[in-house]
Coordinates of C-alpha atoms (C1' of nucleotides) in Angstrom, one line a residue:
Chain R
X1 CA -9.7 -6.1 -33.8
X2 CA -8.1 -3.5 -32.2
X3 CA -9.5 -2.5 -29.1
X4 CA -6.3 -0.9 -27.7
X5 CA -6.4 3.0 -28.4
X6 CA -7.8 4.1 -24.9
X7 CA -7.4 2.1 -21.9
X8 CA -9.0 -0.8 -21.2
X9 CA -12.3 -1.0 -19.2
X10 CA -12.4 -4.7 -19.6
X11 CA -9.8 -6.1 -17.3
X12 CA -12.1 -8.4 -16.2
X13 CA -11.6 -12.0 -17.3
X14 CA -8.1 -10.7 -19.1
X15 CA -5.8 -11.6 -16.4
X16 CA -5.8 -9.1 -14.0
X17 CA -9.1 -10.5 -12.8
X18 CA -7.6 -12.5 -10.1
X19 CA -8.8 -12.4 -6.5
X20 CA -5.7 -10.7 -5.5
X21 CA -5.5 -8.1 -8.1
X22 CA -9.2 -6.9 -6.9
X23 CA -8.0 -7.0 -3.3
X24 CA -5.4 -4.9 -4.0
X25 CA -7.4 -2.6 -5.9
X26 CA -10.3 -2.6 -3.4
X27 CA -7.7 -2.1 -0.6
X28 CA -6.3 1.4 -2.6
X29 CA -10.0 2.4 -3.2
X30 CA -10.7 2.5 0.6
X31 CA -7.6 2.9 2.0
X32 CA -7.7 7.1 -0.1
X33 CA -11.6 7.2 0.5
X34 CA -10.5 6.4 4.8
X35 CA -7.5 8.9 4.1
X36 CA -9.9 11.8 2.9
X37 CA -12.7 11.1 5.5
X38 CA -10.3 11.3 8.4
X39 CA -8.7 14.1 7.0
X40 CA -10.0 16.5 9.8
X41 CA -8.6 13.9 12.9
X42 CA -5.4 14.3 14.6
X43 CA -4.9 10.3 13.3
X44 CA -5.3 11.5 9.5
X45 CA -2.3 10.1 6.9
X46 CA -2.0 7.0 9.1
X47 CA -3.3 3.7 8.4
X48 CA -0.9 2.4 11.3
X49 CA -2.1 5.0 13.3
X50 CA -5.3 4.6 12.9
X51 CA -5.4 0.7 13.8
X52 CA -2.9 0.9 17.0
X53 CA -5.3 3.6 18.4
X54 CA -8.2 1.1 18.0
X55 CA -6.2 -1.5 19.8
X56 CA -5.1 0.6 22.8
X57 CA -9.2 1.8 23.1
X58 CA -10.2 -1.7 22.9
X59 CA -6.8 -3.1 24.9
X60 CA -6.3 -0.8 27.6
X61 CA -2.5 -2.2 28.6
X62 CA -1.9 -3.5 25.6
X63 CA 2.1 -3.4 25.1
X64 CA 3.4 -2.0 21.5
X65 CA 5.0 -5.3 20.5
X66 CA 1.3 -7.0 20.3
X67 CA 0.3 -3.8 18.5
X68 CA 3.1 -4.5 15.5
X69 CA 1.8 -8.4 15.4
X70 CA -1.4 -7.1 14.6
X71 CA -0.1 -4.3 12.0
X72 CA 1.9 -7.0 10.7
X73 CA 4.9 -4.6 11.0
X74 CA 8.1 -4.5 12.8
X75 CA 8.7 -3.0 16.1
X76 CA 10.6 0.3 15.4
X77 CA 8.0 1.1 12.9
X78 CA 5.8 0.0 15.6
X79 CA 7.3 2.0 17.7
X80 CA 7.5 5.2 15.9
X81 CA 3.3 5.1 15.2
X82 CA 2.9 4.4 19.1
X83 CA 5.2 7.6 19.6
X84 CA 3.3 10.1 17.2
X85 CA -0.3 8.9 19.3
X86 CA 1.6 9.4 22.7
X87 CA 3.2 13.0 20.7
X88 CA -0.5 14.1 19.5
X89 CA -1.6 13.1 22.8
X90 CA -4.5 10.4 22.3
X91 CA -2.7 7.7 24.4
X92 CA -0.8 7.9 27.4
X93 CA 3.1 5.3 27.7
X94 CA 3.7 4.3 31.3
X95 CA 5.8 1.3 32.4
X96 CA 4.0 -1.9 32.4
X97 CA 3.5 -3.0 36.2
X98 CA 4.7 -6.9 35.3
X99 CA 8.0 -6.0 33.4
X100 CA 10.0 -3.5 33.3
X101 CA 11.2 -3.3 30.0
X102 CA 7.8 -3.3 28.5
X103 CA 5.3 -1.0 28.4
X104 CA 1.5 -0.6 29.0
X105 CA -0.7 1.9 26.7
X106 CA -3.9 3.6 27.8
X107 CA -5.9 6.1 25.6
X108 CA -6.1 9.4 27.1
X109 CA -9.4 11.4 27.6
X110 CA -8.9 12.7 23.8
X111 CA -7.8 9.4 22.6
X112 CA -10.9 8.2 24.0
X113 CA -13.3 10.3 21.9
X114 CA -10.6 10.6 18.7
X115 CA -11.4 6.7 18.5
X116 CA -15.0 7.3 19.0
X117 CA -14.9 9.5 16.2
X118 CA -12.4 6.9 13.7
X119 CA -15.3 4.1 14.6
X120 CA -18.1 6.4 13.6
X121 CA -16.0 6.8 10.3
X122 CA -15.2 3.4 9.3
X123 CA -19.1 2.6 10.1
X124 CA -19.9 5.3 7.7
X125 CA -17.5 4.0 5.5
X126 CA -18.9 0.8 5.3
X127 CA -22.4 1.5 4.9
X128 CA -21.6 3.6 2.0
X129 CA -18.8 1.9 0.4
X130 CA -20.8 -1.6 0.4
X131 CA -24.2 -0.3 0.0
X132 CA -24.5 -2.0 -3.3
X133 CA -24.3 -5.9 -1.5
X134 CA -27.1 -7.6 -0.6
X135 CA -27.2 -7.8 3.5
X136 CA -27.3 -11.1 3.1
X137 CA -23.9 -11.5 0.7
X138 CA -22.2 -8.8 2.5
X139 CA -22.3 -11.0 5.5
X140 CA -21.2 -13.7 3.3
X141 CA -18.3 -12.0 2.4
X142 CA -17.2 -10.6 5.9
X143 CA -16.8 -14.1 6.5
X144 CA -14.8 -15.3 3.1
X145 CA -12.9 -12.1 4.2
X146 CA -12.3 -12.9 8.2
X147 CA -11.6 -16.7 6.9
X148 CA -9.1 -15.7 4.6
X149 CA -7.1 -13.3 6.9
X150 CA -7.2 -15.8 9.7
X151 CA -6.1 -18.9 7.2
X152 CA -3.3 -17.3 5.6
X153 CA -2.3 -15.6 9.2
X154 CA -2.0 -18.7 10.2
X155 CA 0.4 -20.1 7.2
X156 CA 2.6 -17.7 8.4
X157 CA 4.0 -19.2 11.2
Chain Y
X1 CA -13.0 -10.7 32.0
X2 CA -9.0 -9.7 31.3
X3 CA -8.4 -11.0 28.2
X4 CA -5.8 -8.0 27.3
X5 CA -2.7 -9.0 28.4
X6 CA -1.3 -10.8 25.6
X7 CA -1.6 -9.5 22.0
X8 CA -5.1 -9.9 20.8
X9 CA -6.3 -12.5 18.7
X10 CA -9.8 -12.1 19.2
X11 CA -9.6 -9.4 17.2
X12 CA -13.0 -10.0 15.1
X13 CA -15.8 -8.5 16.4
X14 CA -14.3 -6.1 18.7
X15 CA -14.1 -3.4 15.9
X16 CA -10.9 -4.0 13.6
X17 CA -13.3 -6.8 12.4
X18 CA -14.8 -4.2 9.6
X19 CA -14.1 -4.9 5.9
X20 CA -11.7 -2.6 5.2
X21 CA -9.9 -4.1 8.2
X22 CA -9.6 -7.2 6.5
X23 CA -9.2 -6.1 2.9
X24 CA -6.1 -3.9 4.0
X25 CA -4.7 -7.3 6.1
X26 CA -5.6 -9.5 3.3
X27 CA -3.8 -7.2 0.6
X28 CA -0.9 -6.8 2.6
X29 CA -0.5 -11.1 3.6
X30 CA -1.2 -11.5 -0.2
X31 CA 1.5 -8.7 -1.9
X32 CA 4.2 -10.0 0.6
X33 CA 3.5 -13.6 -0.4
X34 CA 3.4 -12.4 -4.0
X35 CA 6.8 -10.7 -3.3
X36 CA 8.7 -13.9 -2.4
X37 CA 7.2 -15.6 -4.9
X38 CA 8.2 -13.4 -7.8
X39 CA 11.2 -13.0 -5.9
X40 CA 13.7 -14.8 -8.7
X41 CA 11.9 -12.9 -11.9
X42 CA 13.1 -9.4 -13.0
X43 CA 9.7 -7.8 -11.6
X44 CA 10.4 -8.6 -7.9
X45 CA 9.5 -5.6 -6.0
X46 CA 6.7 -4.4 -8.1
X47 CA 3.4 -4.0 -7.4
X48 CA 2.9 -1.3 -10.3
X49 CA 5.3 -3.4 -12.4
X50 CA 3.4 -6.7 -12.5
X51 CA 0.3 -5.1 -13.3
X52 CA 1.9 -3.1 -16.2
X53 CA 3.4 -5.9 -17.7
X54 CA 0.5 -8.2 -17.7
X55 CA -1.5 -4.4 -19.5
X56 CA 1.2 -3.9 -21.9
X57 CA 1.2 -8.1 -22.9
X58 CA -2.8 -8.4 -23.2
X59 CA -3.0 -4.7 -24.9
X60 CA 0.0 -4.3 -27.5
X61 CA 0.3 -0.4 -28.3
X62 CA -1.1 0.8 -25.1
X63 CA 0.1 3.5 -24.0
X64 CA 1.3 4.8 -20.0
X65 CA -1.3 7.0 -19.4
X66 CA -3.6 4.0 -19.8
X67 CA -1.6 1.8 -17.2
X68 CA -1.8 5.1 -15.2
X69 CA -5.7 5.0 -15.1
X70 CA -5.6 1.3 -13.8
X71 CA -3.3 1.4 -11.8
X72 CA -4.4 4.8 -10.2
X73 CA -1.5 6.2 -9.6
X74 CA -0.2 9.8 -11.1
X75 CA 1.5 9.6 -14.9
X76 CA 5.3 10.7 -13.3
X77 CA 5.3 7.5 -11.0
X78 CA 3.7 5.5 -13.9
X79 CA 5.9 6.9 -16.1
X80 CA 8.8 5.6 -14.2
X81 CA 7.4 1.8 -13.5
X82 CA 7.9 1.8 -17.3
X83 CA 11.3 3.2 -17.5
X84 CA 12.0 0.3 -15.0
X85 CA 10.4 -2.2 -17.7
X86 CA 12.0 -0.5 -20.6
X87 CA 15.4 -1.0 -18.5
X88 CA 14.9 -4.9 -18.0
X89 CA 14.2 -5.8 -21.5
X90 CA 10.7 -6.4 -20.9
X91 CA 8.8 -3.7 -22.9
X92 CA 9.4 -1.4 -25.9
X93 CA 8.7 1.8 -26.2
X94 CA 7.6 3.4 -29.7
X95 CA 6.0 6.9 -30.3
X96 CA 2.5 6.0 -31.1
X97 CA 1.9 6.2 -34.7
X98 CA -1.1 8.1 -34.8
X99 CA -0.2 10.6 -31.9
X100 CA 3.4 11.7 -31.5
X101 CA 3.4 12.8 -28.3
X102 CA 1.8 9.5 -27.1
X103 CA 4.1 6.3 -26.7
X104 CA 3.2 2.7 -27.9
X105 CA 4.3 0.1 -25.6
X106 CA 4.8 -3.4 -26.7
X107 CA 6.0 -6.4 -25.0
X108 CA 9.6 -7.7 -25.8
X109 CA 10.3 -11.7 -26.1
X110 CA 11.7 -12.0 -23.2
X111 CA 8.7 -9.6 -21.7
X112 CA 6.6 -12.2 -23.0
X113 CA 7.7 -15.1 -21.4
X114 CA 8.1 -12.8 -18.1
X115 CA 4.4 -12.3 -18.3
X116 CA 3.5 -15.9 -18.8
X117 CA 5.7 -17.1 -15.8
X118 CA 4.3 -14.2 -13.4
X119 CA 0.7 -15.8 -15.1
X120 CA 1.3 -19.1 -13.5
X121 CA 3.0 -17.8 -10.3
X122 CA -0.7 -15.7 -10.1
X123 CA -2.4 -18.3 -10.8
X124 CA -0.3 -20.5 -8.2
X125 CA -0.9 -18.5 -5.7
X126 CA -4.4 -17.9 -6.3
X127 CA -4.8 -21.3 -6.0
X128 CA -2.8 -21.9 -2.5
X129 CA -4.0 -18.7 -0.7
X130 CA -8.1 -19.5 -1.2
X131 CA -7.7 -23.4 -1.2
X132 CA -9.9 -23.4 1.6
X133 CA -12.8 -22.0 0.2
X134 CA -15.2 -24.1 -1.6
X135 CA -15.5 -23.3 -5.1
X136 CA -18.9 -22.0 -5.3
X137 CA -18.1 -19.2 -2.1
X138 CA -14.8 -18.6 -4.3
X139 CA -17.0 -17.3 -7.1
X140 CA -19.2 -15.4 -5.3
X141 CA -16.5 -13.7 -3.4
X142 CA -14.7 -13.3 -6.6
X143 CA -17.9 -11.5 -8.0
X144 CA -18.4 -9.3 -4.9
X145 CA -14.9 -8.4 -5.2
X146 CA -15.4 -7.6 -9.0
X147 CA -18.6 -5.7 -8.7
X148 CA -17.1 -3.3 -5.3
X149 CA -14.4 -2.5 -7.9
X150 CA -16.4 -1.0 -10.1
X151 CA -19.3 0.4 -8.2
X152 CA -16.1 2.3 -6.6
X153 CA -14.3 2.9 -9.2
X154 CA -16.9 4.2 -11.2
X155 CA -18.2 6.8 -7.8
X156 CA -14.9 8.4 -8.2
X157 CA -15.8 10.4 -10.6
Chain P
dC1 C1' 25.4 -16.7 37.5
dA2 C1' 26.1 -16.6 32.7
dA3 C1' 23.9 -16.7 28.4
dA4 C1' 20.0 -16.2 25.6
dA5 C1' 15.8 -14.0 24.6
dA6 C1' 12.4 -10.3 24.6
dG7 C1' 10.9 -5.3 24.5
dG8 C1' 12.1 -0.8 22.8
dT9 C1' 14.9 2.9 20.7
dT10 C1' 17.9 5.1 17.4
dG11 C1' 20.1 5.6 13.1
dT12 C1' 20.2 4.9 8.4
dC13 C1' 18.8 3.5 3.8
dT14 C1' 15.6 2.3 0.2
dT15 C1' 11.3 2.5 -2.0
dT16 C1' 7.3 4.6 -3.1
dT17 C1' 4.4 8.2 -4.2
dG18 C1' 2.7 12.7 -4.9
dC19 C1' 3.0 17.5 -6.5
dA20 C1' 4.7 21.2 -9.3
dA21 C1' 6.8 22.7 -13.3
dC22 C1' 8.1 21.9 -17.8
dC23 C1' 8.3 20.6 -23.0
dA24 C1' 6.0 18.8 -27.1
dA25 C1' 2.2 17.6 -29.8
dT26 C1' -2.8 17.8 -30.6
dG27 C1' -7.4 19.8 -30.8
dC28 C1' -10.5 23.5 -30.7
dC29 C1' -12.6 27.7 -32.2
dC30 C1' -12.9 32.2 -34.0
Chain Z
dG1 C1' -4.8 29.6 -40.4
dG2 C1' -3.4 31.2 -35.8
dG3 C1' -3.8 31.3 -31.0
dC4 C1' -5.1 28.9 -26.7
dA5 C1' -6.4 25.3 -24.0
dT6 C1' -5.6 20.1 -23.4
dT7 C1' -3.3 16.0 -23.4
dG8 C1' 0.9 12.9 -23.0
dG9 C1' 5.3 12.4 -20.8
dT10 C1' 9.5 13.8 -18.2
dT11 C1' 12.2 15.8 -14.6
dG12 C1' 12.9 17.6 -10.1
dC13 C1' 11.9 17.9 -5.6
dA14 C1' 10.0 16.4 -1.1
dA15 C1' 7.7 13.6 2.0
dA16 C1' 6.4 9.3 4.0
dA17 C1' 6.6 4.5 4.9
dG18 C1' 9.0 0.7 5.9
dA19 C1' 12.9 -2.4 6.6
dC20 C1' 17.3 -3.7 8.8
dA21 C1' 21.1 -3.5 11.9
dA22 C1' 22.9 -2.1 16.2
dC23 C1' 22.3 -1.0 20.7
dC24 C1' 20.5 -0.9 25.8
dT25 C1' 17.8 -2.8 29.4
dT26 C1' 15.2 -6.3 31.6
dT27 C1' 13.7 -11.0 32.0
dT28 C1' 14.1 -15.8 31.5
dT29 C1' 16.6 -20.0 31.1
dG30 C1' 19.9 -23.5 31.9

DNA sequence: CAAAAAGGTTGTCTTTTGCAACCAATGCCC
DNA sequence: GGGCATTGGTTGCAAAAGACAACCTTTTTG
């Protein structure tokens, strides 16, 4: 048999269809469908970006060093993402009161309703993309999902 | 309540606690782990390189534009994830018999027992990373992951 | 009080990826 | 059959992300 000529429709059950291969693939899917639907945001091309502005909304104070744990990155990368929010002016850098060295993040007025806006997306974005699941699995997987990050997060150490 | 001060774990529920949230954590935590793991085999460093090997051994004579289209990324960058094979040994490249311009790629020997060792790594990890869930929420995540790939896939269009 | 540690910044380098342009072969269609 | 659009791949930028090292300042520790 030789199923080869066009390309293969079938990965499942080959060997690509292992739990991280789908993650990955699931991650590229709606990380380009987020890309394209914040497209018209002054947060657009920034998956960092988008995250650490969450994090200051919900964290008002929050210091960029507990933003990188979070992204998982390193602090001058870190650094850099906090410095294009404060440069396109959706979050405001002051000194933190407690320590000197660090500093404490606040959304501006525009930061405020820029994250407003990114929430409003990703809701979108989730009622469309997994429109297909049952309520009842989708909650299901949320959990597998939330379980996972929070178990392997942990292995870390 | 001040819970802000120190970097957030409570970070479900608030609002990074959305899907895509955790997919994009959970691909990331997985692909680093995956990186040290395949760190002593000639494929370190490859996300598109893994996933093209594992194509070219379970579809002898496929050709790039194929491993493109899985791998959804443009045919220049798949193009050079090959040459990067080619270079290591692991694949050959042939001009497709029935189509000149096309190529025909083919796992090498040692290609082949590349593929199987990054197989059992795969398998490894799969194994570690969802240890914690019990086997019947494994397969239904598994399936949910599965059937988002496609119902997305397929709305590209 | 000295040394270590923590928070940020700057500089640099590598890797990845996309887009545009190009060549070669194939297919279409008149 | 001959011209024209399409398909498959390659090359050449160019941009962006990310990592690492080095550095300065402040805080903590012993």
């Amino acid at each position: 048999m030789t199923q080869e000529r066009d390309h293969p429709d079938n990965v499942d059950g080959l060997l690509e269809g292992t739990l991280s291969w789908y993650i990955r693939s699931l991650d590229s899917l709606v990380s380009r469908d987020l890309d394209r639907r914040m497209a018209r945001l002054p947060v657009a091309r920034g998956k960092g970006k988008i995250t650490a502005l969450l994090l200051v909304d919900d964290h008002p104070g929050i210091r960029p060093s507990a933003i990188a744990t979070v992204l998982m990155r390193d602090r001058p990368t870190t650094g850099r993402i906090v410095e294009r929010l404060v440069e396109a002016g959706l979050i405001r850098r002051q000194v933190a009161g407690d320590d000197q060295r660090a500093q404490s993040l606040t959304v501006t007025e525009q930061g405020r309703t820029v994250a407003a806006q990114v929430r409003a997306i990703i809701r979108e974005q989730e009622r469309d993309f997994f429109a297909h699941i049952p309520a009842d699995e989708r909650r299901q997987f949320h959990r597998i999902l939330k379980q996972s990050y929070h178990v392997l997060r942990a292995g870390l150490t």
